[in-house]
Amino acid sequence: MRLLVPILLLAAGVEVSAQTSAQISAQAPIPATTYELLRAEHARGTDMRSIDAALLSGDSVRQRLAVRAIGRFEQSPLESKITPLLTARAASVRREAVNALGQMRSRYDVAALLASENDPAVRAMIYETLGRNPDAAATNAQTLTDGLRDSSAVVRSGAARGMESLLRRTARTTAPSAATLRTIRDAVKSNRASDTRQLLLLAMTAANDRDSATVAVALRDTSPEVRRVAVALGRTWVSDPAPMVRWQALRVAGTCARATAHVRDSSEHVALLAIDLLGDQKCADAAALAALDRESRANAAWRHQAHAAVSLAKVAPARAAAMVRRLASSTTWQARVYAANAAKLLKDSTTLRALAMDKEPNVVIAAMTTREQALRALTSDHAGLALAAATRLKGDKDLVSALPQLRAAFDRFTATHRVSLRDPRAALLERIGEAADGPSTIWLRERLKDPDPAIASAAAQYLTKRTGSTVAPTTARYEPAAFPTVDELAGLDGATATMRLRGIGDVELSLRFDEAPMAVHTFVTLASAGKFNGLTFHRIVPNFVIQGGSPGADEYDPITDSFMRDEVGLARNARGSFGISTRGRDTGDGQIYVNLVNNFRLDHDYTVFASVTGGLDLIDRVQEGDVIESITVRRAKTSAPRRP
């Protein structure tokens, strides 16, 4: 999960008109087998023959897969193919059809379906889908309050999902009515289901409704997830046995005294937050400084030393100087990154100059302060370092003189034929476009046919601006990797995996081929080839996600050569689920994330391809730099993708 590069705010998919779809479908028919349906979904709507056949088949399983595929195309002209299935005999098909309309952001009046729909799961999906449409916020909010009073717990859960989604999207501009807020508060008190309560509390958070009585009820819940959200909503301090609740309390209501008391918490997430807070809150009292001194000593764990060094640099620079110099020579490169960050706070140019020559690219990124260092970094094959160099050169007064190095760096990354290296190439292209000279104008025209449509489009924008004439990219659509064969998919439906974490233990996974067949195939292919072995978790966000699987231990170095397509749908970003990190639609590059809590707001936007079935407590222990030692996959005993 990454921030989008500003110039690349566009989809890499393809628009498919209803007329084009009809023309393709008129060609020779393709049987609506499960395999052909999955292949048609992978083609992103360029061949609808098997999908059209499945829609007319009367087979509920194939109809559901076909409808799901259309929803994933996110192309509104295809809406008419879905709406007839809203009255399908099978509730599973009707539910998928409603979800598909939500996925394509249809304006279809799904609320009207409530009058005739009796199946609780379908009704729940109708309410959830209403919340994904920010239009007519007041009307939809009223409908959702009706759903919160439904006699079915399943329906109420769907209404809670819809309410959270709607208020998250609209509450800042359209405040919910007092009646709506009263209904939400009452629903928190009357519903005991953990997910429903969390969603309702999150809806209150979006509306900035910090009703103390409702928070008090939620703080007594048996679920730590509910208590965590209640603490965040109420911004209240509690002592709690659950680490996720303690972390949240310290995050929203931490004081110097509370942080000092939790520096040695049994949860490293909590302990590291406590150390950070001592610096962020400028805690210079004797107890706080003594705690930081203790954690900064050489016999402390490197993460404690590193975080303590940064905090000491904020509150007691004189105490921090020697510690930072010692940390700069650590054999753990992640510790040297923290040394660079602390050295910047101390304005320690000597340490920064030394670290800017470090052999580890991520250390160089942290230590980079000069133009000369950025130009030197342009020779690196590390995507994150090249991106940092290009970013450092933004607005440089002599950028024109750097154009040869910038073009050479872009060409070097392009020559790898790894389309998934979008981030560094986009940043380099942005600098080239910013100061393009005559040779660069000629060079930019070659980029119009880049295999990445986002890069081609950006080149067209820069040429249009420079020449004053509209220039169109040659590449309009990304060509995805070839769809796997039947044999390559064999045994993935029902497959499991074991992820061995060095020094921590084994985590057992159930792979969700039913929801994300291509993501599972890619993950299994990479794991079976040992591509994850030795890679780390580089991004740790307590009470959110951990992310890893980058050869460069950063956000920007991909593990796959091509982009992965999204497979969003009904799978939830629940605690313990694995997903694919992206930089926008259909741009996964093999990096994975694990949900540490229920992250409802990620649903329908990120592909979920696996769930932890054993060792979730080990996932909670993962910290920055922890290593994926190996991943062992066990395929199911079947010769082909199972026919449901």
Coordinates of N, CA and C in Angstrom, one line a residue, residues 30-235:
I30 N -17.0 -19.7 -26.5 CA -16.0 -20.3 -25.6 C -16.8 -21.0 -24.4
P31 N -16.6 -22.2 -24.1 CA -17.3 -22.8 -23.0 C -17.1 -22.1 -21.7
A32 N -18.2 -22.0 -20.9 CA -18.2 -21.3 -19.6 C -17.7 -22.2 -18.5
T33 N -16.5 -22.8 -18.7 CA -15.9 -23.6 -17.6 C -15.3 -22.6 -16.6
T34 N -15.0 -23.2 -15.4 CA -14.4 -22.3 -14.4 C -13.1 -21.8 -14.9
Y35 N -12.3 -22.6 -15.6 CA -11.0 -22.1 -16.1 C -11.2 -21.0 -17.1
E36 N -12.1 -21.1 -18.0 CA -12.3 -20.1 -19.0 C -12.8 -18.8 -18.4
L37 N -13.6 -18.9 -17.4 CA -14.1 -17.7 -16.7 C -13.0 -17.0 -16.0
L38 N -12.1 -17.7 -15.3 CA -11.0 -17.1 -14.7 C -10.1 -16.4 -15.7
R39 N -9.9 -17.1 -16.8 CA -9.1 -16.5 -17.9 C -9.7 -15.2 -18.5
A40 N -11.0 -15.2 -18.6 CA -11.7 -14.1 -19.1 C -11.6 -12.9 -18.2
E41 N -11.7 -13.2 -16.9 CA -11.5 -12.2 -15.9 C -10.1 -11.6 -16.0
H42 N -9.1 -12.4 -16.1 CA -7.8 -11.9 -16.3 C -7.6 -11.0 -17.5
A43 N -8.4 -11.3 -18.5 CA -8.3 -10.5 -19.7 C -8.9 -9.1 -19.6
R44 N -9.5 -8.9 -18.4 CA -10.1 -7.6 -18.1 C -11.1 -7.0 -19.1
G45 N -12.0 -8.0 -19.6 CA -13.1 -7.5 -20.4 C -12.9 -7.5 -21.9
T46 N -11.7 -7.9 -22.3 CA -11.4 -7.8 -23.8 C -12.0 -9.0 -24.5
D47 N -12.5 -10.0 -23.8 CA -13.2 -11.1 -24.5 C -14.3 -11.6 -23.5
M48 N -15.5 -11.4 -23.8 CA -16.6 -11.6 -22.9 C -17.4 -12.9 -23.3
R49 N -16.9 -13.7 -24.2 CA -17.7 -14.8 -24.7 C -18.0 -15.8 -23.6
S50 N -17.0 -16.3 -22.8 CA -17.3 -17.3 -21.8 C -18.2 -16.6 -20.6
I51 N -17.9 -15.3 -20.4 CA -18.7 -14.7 -19.3 C -20.2 -14.6 -19.8
D52 N -20.4 -14.2 -21.0 CA -21.8 -14.1 -21.5 C -22.5 -15.4 -21.5
A53 N -21.7 -16.5 -21.8 CA -22.3 -17.8 -21.8 C -22.7 -18.2 -20.4
A54 N -21.8 -17.9 -19.4 CA -22.1 -18.2 -18.0 C -23.3 -17.5 -17.5
L55 N -23.5 -16.2 -17.9 CA -24.6 -15.4 -17.4 C -25.9 -16.1 -17.8
L56 N -25.9 -16.7 -19.0 CA -27.1 -17.3 -19.5 C -27.3 -18.8 -19.2
S57 N -26.3 -19.3 -18.5 CA -26.2 -20.8 -18.3 C -27.3 -21.3 -17.3
G58 N -27.7 -20.5 -16.4 CA -28.6 -21.0 -15.3 C -27.8 -21.7 -14.2
D59 N -26.5 -21.9 -14.4 CA -25.6 -22.5 -13.4 C -25.2 -21.4 -12.4
S60 N -25.6 -21.5 -11.1 CA -25.4 -20.5 -10.2 C -24.0 -20.2 -9.9
V61 N -23.2 -21.3 -9.9 CA -21.7 -21.1 -9.6 C -21.1 -20.3 -10.7
R62 N -21.4 -20.6 -12.0 CA -20.8 -19.9 -13.1 C -21.4 -18.5 -13.2
Q63 N -22.6 -18.4 -12.9 CA -23.2 -17.0 -13.0 C -22.5 -16.1 -11.9
R64 N -22.3 -16.7 -10.8 CA -21.6 -15.9 -9.7 C -20.2 -15.5 -10.1
L65 N -19.4 -16.4 -10.7 CA -18.1 -16.1 -11.1 C -18.1 -15.0 -12.3
A66 N -19.1 -15.2 -13.2 CA -19.2 -14.2 -14.3 C -19.5 -12.8 -13.8
V67 N -20.5 -12.7 -12.9 CA -20.9 -11.4 -12.3 C -19.7 -10.8 -11.5
R68 N -19.0 -11.6 -10.8 CA -17.9 -11.1 -10.0 C -16.8 -10.5 -10.9
A69 N -16.6 -11.2 -12.1 CA -15.6 -10.8 -13.0 C -16.0 -9.4 -13.6
I70 N -17.3 -9.2 -13.9 CA -17.7 -8.0 -14.5 C -17.6 -6.9 -13.5
G71 N -17.9 -7.1 -12.2 CA -17.7 -6.1 -11.2 C -16.3 -5.7 -11.1
R72 N -15.4 -6.7 -11.2 CA -13.9 -6.4 -11.1 C -13.4 -5.6 -12.2
F73 N -14.1 -5.6 -13.4 CA -13.7 -4.8 -14.5 C -13.9 -3.3 -14.2
E74 N -14.9 -3.0 -13.3 CA -15.2 -1.6 -12.9 C -15.5 -0.7 -14.1
Q75 N -16.3 -1.3 -15.1 CA -16.6 -0.5 -16.3 C -18.2 -0.4 -16.3
S76 N -18.6 0.9 -16.1 CA -20.1 1.1 -16.0 C -20.9 0.7 -17.3
P77 N -20.3 0.7 -18.5 CA -21.1 0.3 -19.6 C -21.5 -1.2 -19.5
L78 N -20.9 -2.0 -18.7 CA -21.3 -3.4 -18.6 C -22.3 -3.6 -17.5
E79 N -22.9 -2.6 -16.9 CA -23.9 -2.7 -15.9 C -25.1 -3.5 -16.3
S80 N -25.5 -3.3 -17.6 CA -26.7 -4.0 -18.1 C -26.5 -5.5 -18.1
K81 N -25.3 -6.0 -18.1 CA -25.1 -7.5 -18.0 C -25.4 -8.0 -16.6
I82 N -25.3 -7.1 -15.6 CA -25.4 -7.6 -14.2 C -26.9 -7.5 -13.7
T83 N -27.6 -6.4 -14.1 CA -28.9 -6.2 -13.5 C -29.9 -7.3 -13.6
P84 N -29.9 -8.1 -14.8 CA -30.8 -9.2 -14.8 C -30.6 -10.2 -13.7
L85 N -29.4 -10.3 -13.2 CA -29.1 -11.3 -12.2 C -29.5 -10.9 -10.8
L86 N -30.0 -9.7 -10.7 CA -30.4 -9.2 -9.4 C -31.7 -10.0 -8.9
T87 N -32.3 -10.7 -9.9 CA -33.5 -11.5 -9.5 C -33.2 -13.0 -9.8
A88 N -31.9 -13.4 -9.8 CA -31.5 -14.8 -10.0 C -32.1 -15.6 -8.9
R89 N -32.3 -16.9 -9.2 CA -32.9 -17.8 -8.2 C -31.9 -18.0 -7.0
A90 N -30.6 -18.1 -7.3 CA -29.7 -18.3 -6.2 C -29.3 -17.0 -5.5
A91 N -29.4 -17.1 -4.1 CA -29.1 -15.9 -3.4 C -27.6 -15.5 -3.5
S92 N -26.8 -16.5 -3.7 CA -25.3 -16.2 -3.9 C -25.1 -15.4 -5.1
V93 N -25.9 -15.6 -6.2 CA -25.7 -14.8 -7.4 C -26.2 -13.4 -7.2
R94 N -27.4 -13.3 -6.5 CA -27.9 -11.9 -6.3 C -27.0 -11.1 -5.4
R95 N -26.4 -11.8 -4.4 CA -25.5 -11.0 -3.5 C -24.3 -10.6 -4.3
E96 N -23.7 -11.4 -5.2 CA -22.6 -11.0 -6.0 C -22.9 -9.9 -6.9
A97 N -24.1 -10.0 -7.5 CA -24.6 -8.9 -8.4 C -24.6 -7.6 -7.7
V98 N -25.2 -7.5 -6.5 CA -25.2 -6.3 -5.8 C -23.8 -5.7 -5.5
N99 N -23.0 -6.7 -5.1 CA -21.6 -6.2 -4.8 C -20.9 -5.7 -6.1
A100 N -21.2 -6.4 -7.2 CA -20.5 -6.0 -8.4 C -21.0 -4.5 -8.8
L101 N -22.2 -4.2 -8.6 CA -22.7 -2.9 -8.9 C -22.0 -1.9 -8.0
G102 N -21.7 -2.2 -6.8 CA -21.0 -1.3 -5.9 C -19.5 -1.2 -6.4
Q103 N -19.0 -2.3 -6.9 CA -17.6 -2.2 -7.3 C -17.4 -1.3 -8.5
M104 N -18.4 -1.3 -9.4 CA -18.3 -0.5 -10.6 C -18.9 0.9 -10.3
R105 N -19.2 1.2 -9.1 CA -19.7 2.5 -8.7 C -21.0 2.9 -9.5
S106 N -21.8 1.9 -9.6 CA -23.1 2.1 -10.4 C -24.0 3.0 -9.6
R107 N -24.8 3.7 -10.4 CA -25.9 4.5 -9.8 C -27.2 3.8 -9.7
Y108 N -27.2 2.5 -9.9 CA -28.4 1.7 -9.9 C -29.0 1.8 -8.5
D109 N -30.3 1.9 -8.4 CA -31.0 2.1 -7.1 C -31.2 0.8 -6.4
V110 N -30.1 0.4 -5.8 CA -30.1 -0.9 -5.1 C -31.0 -0.9 -3.9
A111 N -31.3 0.3 -3.3 CA -32.2 0.4 -2.2 C -33.6 -0.1 -2.5
A112 N -34.0 0.0 -3.8 CA -35.3 -0.4 -4.2 C -35.5 -2.0 -4.1
L113 N -34.3 -2.7 -4.1 CA -34.4 -4.1 -4.0 C -34.8 -4.6 -2.6
L114 N -34.7 -3.8 -1.6 CA -35.0 -4.2 -0.3 C -36.5 -4.5 -0.1
A115 N -37.3 -4.0 -0.9 CA -38.8 -4.2 -0.8 C -39.1 -5.7 -1.1
S116 N -38.3 -6.3 -2.0 CA -38.7 -7.7 -2.4 C -37.6 -8.7 -2.0
E117 N -36.5 -8.3 -1.5 CA -35.4 -9.2 -1.2 C -35.6 -9.7 0.3
N118 N -35.6 -11.0 0.5 CA -35.8 -11.6 1.8 C -34.6 -12.3 2.4
D119 N -33.6 -12.6 1.5 CA -32.4 -13.3 2.0 C -31.6 -12.4 2.9
P120 N -31.2 -12.7 4.1 CA -30.5 -11.8 5.0 C -29.1 -11.4 4.4
A121 N -28.4 -12.4 3.8 CA -27.1 -12.1 3.2 C -27.1 -11.1 2.1
V122 N -28.2 -11.3 1.3 CA -28.3 -10.3 0.1 C -28.7 -9.0 0.7
R123 N -29.7 -8.9 1.6 CA -30.1 -7.6 2.2 C -28.9 -6.9 2.8
A124 N -28.0 -7.7 3.5 CA -26.8 -7.1 4.1 C -25.9 -6.5 3.1
M125 N -25.8 -7.2 1.9 CA -25.0 -6.6 0.9 C -25.6 -5.4 0.3
I126 N -26.9 -5.3 0.2 CA -27.5 -4.1 -0.3 C -27.2 -2.9 0.6
Y127 N -27.3 -3.1 1.9 CA -27.0 -2.0 2.8 C -25.5 -1.7 2.7
E128 N -24.7 -2.7 2.6 CA -23.2 -2.4 2.5 C -22.9 -1.6 1.2
T129 N -23.6 -1.9 0.2 CA -23.3 -1.3 -1.1 C -23.9 0.2 -1.1
L130 N -25.0 0.4 -0.4 CA -25.5 1.8 -0.3 C -24.4 2.7 0.3
G131 N -23.7 2.1 1.3 CA -22.7 3.0 2.0 C -21.5 3.3 1.1
R132 N -21.3 2.6 0.0 CA -20.2 2.8 -0.9 C -20.5 3.9 -1.9
N133 N -21.7 4.4 -1.9 CA -22.2 5.4 -2.9 C -22.4 6.7 -2.1
P134 N -21.5 7.7 -2.3 CA -21.6 8.9 -1.5 C -22.7 9.8 -2.0
D135 N -23.3 9.5 -3.2 CA -24.4 10.4 -3.7 C -25.6 10.2 -2.8
A136 N -26.4 11.2 -2.6 CA -27.6 11.2 -1.8 C -27.3 10.7 -0.4
A137 N -26.3 11.3 0.2 CA -25.8 10.8 1.5 C -26.9 10.8 2.6
A138 N -27.7 11.8 2.6 CA -28.8 11.9 3.6 C -29.8 10.8 3.5
T139 N -30.2 10.6 2.2 CA -31.2 9.5 1.9 C -30.7 8.2 2.3
N140 N -29.4 7.9 1.9 CA -28.8 6.6 2.1 C -28.6 6.4 3.6
A141 N -28.3 7.5 4.3 CA -28.1 7.3 5.8 C -29.4 6.9 6.5
Q142 N -30.5 7.5 6.0 CA -31.8 7.1 6.6 C -32.1 5.7 6.3
T143 N -31.9 5.2 5.1 CA -32.1 3.8 4.8 C -31.2 2.9 5.6
L144 N -30.0 3.3 5.8 CA -29.1 2.5 6.6 C -29.5 2.4 8.1
T145 N -30.1 3.5 8.6 CA -30.6 3.5 10.0 C -31.7 2.5 10.1
D146 N -32.5 2.3 9.1 CA -33.6 1.3 9.1 C -32.9 -0.1 9.2
G147 N -31.8 -0.3 8.4 CA -31.1 -1.5 8.5 C -30.6 -1.9 9.8
L148 N -30.1 -0.8 10.6 CA -29.6 -1.1 11.9 C -30.6 -1.6 12.9
R149 N -31.9 -1.4 12.5 CA -33.0 -1.9 13.4 C -33.6 -3.2 13.0
D150 N -33.0 -3.8 11.9 CA -33.5 -5.0 11.4 C -33.4 -6.1 12.4
S151 N -34.3 -7.1 12.3 CA -34.4 -8.2 13.3 C -33.2 -9.2 13.1
S152 N -32.6 -9.2 11.9 CA -31.5 -10.1 11.6 C -30.2 -9.5 11.9
A153 N -29.3 -10.3 12.7 CA -28.0 -9.8 13.0 C -27.1 -9.7 11.8
V154 N -27.4 -10.6 10.8 CA -26.6 -10.5 9.6 C -26.9 -9.2 8.8
V155 N -28.2 -8.8 8.8 CA -28.6 -7.6 8.1 C -28.0 -6.4 8.8
R156 N -28.1 -6.4 10.1 CA -27.6 -5.3 10.9 C -26.1 -5.1 10.7
S157 N -25.4 -6.2 10.6 CA -23.9 -6.1 10.3 C -23.7 -5.5 8.9
G158 N -24.5 -5.8 7.9 CA -24.3 -5.2 6.6 C -24.6 -3.7 6.7
A159 N -25.7 -3.4 7.4 CA -26.0 -1.9 7.6 C -24.9 -1.2 8.3
A160 N -24.3 -1.8 9.3 CA -23.2 -1.2 10.0 C -22.0 -1.0 9.0
R161 N -21.7 -1.9 8.2 CA -20.7 -1.7 7.2 C -21.0 -0.6 6.3
G162 N -22.3 -0.5 5.8 CA -22.7 0.6 5.0 C -22.6 1.9 5.7
M163 N -23.0 2.0 6.9 CA -23.0 3.2 7.7 C -21.5 3.7 7.8
E164 N -20.6 2.8 8.2 CA -19.2 3.2 8.4 C -18.6 3.7 7.1
S165 N -18.9 3.0 6.0 CA -18.4 3.4 4.7 C -18.9 4.8 4.3
L166 N -20.2 5.0 4.5 CA -20.9 6.2 4.0 C -20.4 7.4 4.8
L167 N -20.3 7.3 6.1 CA -19.8 8.4 6.9 C -18.4 8.7 6.7
R168 N -17.6 7.7 6.5 CA -16.2 7.9 6.2 C -16.0 8.7 4.9
R169 N -16.9 8.5 4.0 CA -16.8 9.2 2.7 C -17.4 10.6 2.7
T170 N -18.4 10.8 3.6 CA -19.3 12.0 3.5 C -19.3 12.9 4.7
A171 N -19.0 12.4 5.9 CA -19.3 13.1 7.1 C -18.6 14.5 7.2
R172 N -17.4 14.6 6.6 CA -16.7 15.9 6.6 C -17.4 17.0 5.9
T173 N -18.2 16.6 4.9 CA -18.9 17.6 4.0 C -20.4 17.6 4.3
T174 N -20.9 16.5 4.7 CA -22.4 16.4 5.0 C -22.5 15.7 6.3
A175 N -22.7 16.6 7.3 CA -22.8 16.0 8.7 C -24.1 15.2 8.8
P176 N -24.0 14.0 9.5 CA -25.2 13.2 9.7 C -26.1 13.8 10.6
S177 N -27.4 13.5 10.5 CA -28.4 14.1 11.4 C -28.3 13.6 12.8
A178 N -28.9 14.4 13.7 CA -28.9 14.0 15.1 C -29.6 12.6 15.3
A179 N -30.6 12.4 14.5 CA -31.4 11.1 14.6 C -30.5 10.0 14.1
T180 N -29.7 10.2 13.1 CA -28.8 9.1 12.6 C -27.8 8.8 13.7
L181 N -27.2 9.8 14.3 CA -26.2 9.5 15.4 C -26.9 8.8 16.6
R182 N -28.1 9.2 16.9 CA -28.8 8.5 18.0 C -29.0 7.0 17.7
T183 N -29.4 6.7 16.5 CA -29.6 5.4 16.1 C -28.3 4.6 16.1
I184 N -27.2 5.2 15.7 CA -25.9 4.5 15.8 C -25.5 4.2 17.2
R185 N -25.6 5.2 18.1 CA -25.3 5.0 19.5 C -26.2 3.8 20.1
D186 N -27.4 3.9 19.8 CA -28.3 2.8 20.3 C -27.9 1.5 19.8
A187 N -27.5 1.4 18.5 CA -27.1 0.1 17.9 C -25.8 -0.4 18.6
V188 N -24.9 0.5 18.9 CA -23.7 0.0 19.6 C -24.1 -0.7 20.9
K189 N -25.0 -0.1 21.6 CA -25.4 -0.7 22.9 C -26.2 -1.9 22.8
S190 N -27.0 -2.1 21.7 CA -27.9 -3.2 21.6 C -27.3 -4.4 20.8
N191 N -26.2 -4.1 20.1 CA -25.5 -5.2 19.3 C -24.3 -5.7 20.1
R192 N -24.2 -7.0 20.2 CA -23.0 -7.6 20.9 C -22.0 -8.1 19.9
A193 N -22.3 -8.3 18.7 CA -21.4 -8.8 17.7 C -20.2 -7.9 17.6
S194 N -19.0 -8.4 17.7 CA -17.7 -7.6 17.7 C -17.6 -6.8 16.4
D195 N -17.7 -7.4 15.3 CA -17.5 -6.6 14.0 C -18.6 -5.5 13.9
T196 N -19.8 -5.8 14.3 CA -20.8 -4.7 14.2 C -20.5 -3.6 15.1
R197 N -20.1 -3.8 16.3 CA -19.8 -2.8 17.2 C -18.6 -1.9 16.7
Q198 N -17.6 -2.6 16.2 CA -16.4 -1.9 15.7 C -16.8 -1.0 14.6
L199 N -17.6 -1.5 13.6 CA -18.0 -0.6 12.5 C -18.8 0.6 12.9
L200 N -19.7 0.4 13.9 CA -20.5 1.5 14.4 C -19.7 2.5 15.1
L201 N -18.7 2.1 15.9 CA -17.8 3.0 16.6 C -17.0 3.8 15.5
L202 N -16.6 3.1 14.5 CA -15.8 3.8 13.4 C -16.7 4.8 12.7
A203 N -18.0 4.5 12.5 CA -18.9 5.4 12.0 C -19.0 6.7 12.8
M204 N -19.1 6.5 14.1 CA -19.1 7.6 15.1 C -17.8 8.4 15.0
T205 N -16.7 7.7 14.8 CA -15.4 8.4 14.6 C -15.4 9.3 13.4
A206 N -15.9 8.7 12.3 CA -16.0 9.5 11.1 C -16.8 10.8 11.3
A207 N -17.9 10.7 12.1 CA -18.8 11.8 12.3 C -18.3 12.7 13.5
N208 N -17.1 12.3 14.1 CA -16.6 13.1 15.2 C -17.6 13.1 16.4
D209 N -18.3 12.0 16.6 CA -19.2 11.9 17.6 C -18.6 11.0 18.8
R210 N -18.1 11.7 19.8 CA -17.4 11.0 20.8 C -18.2 10.9 22.1
D211 N -19.4 10.4 21.9 CA -20.4 10.2 23.0 C -19.8 9.4 24.1
S212 N -19.6 10.0 25.3 CA -19.0 9.3 26.4 C -19.7 8.0 26.9
A213 N -21.0 8.1 26.9 CA -21.8 7.0 27.3 C -21.6 5.7 26.4
T214 N -21.6 6.0 25.1 CA -21.4 4.9 24.1 C -20.0 4.4 24.3
V215 N -19.0 5.2 24.4 CA -17.6 4.8 24.6 C -17.5 3.9 25.8
A216 N -18.2 4.3 26.9 CA -18.1 3.6 28.2 C -18.6 2.2 28.0
V217 N -19.7 2.0 27.2 CA -20.2 0.7 27.0 C -19.2 -0.2 26.2
A218 N -18.6 0.4 25.2 CA -17.7 -0.3 24.3 C -16.4 -0.7 25.1
L219 N -16.0 0.1 26.0 CA -14.8 -0.2 26.8 C -14.9 -1.4 27.7
R220 N -16.2 -1.8 27.9 CA -16.4 -3.0 28.7 C -16.6 -4.2 27.9
D221 N -16.5 -4.1 26.6 CA -16.7 -5.2 25.7 C -15.6 -6.3 25.9
T222 N -15.9 -7.5 25.7 CA -14.9 -8.6 25.8 C -13.9 -8.7 24.7
S223 N -14.2 -8.0 23.6 CA -13.3 -8.1 22.4 C -12.3 -7.0 22.5
P224 N -11.0 -7.3 22.4 CA -10.0 -6.2 22.4 C -10.1 -5.3 21.2
E225 N -10.6 -5.9 20.1 CA -10.8 -5.0 18.9 C -11.8 -3.9 19.1
V226 N -12.9 -4.3 19.8 CA -13.9 -3.2 20.1 C -13.3 -2.2 21.1
R227 N -12.6 -2.7 22.1 CA -12.0 -1.8 23.1 C -11.0 -0.9 22.5
R228 N -10.2 -1.4 21.5 CA -9.2 -0.6 20.8 C -9.9 0.5 20.1
V229 N -11.0 0.3 19.3 CA -11.7 1.3 18.6 C -12.3 2.3 19.6
A230 N -12.8 1.8 20.7 CA -13.5 2.7 21.7 C -12.4 3.6 22.3
V231 N -11.2 3.1 22.5 CA -10.2 4.0 23.1 C -9.8 5.1 22.1
A232 N -9.7 4.7 20.8 CA -9.4 5.7 19.8 C -10.5 6.7 19.6
L233 N -11.7 6.3 19.7 CA -12.8 7.2 19.6 C -12.9 8.1 20.8
G234 N -12.8 7.6 22.0 CA -12.9 8.4 23.2 C -11.6 9.1 23.6
R235 N -10.5 8.8 22.9 CA -9.2 9.4 23.2 C -9.0 9.3 24.7

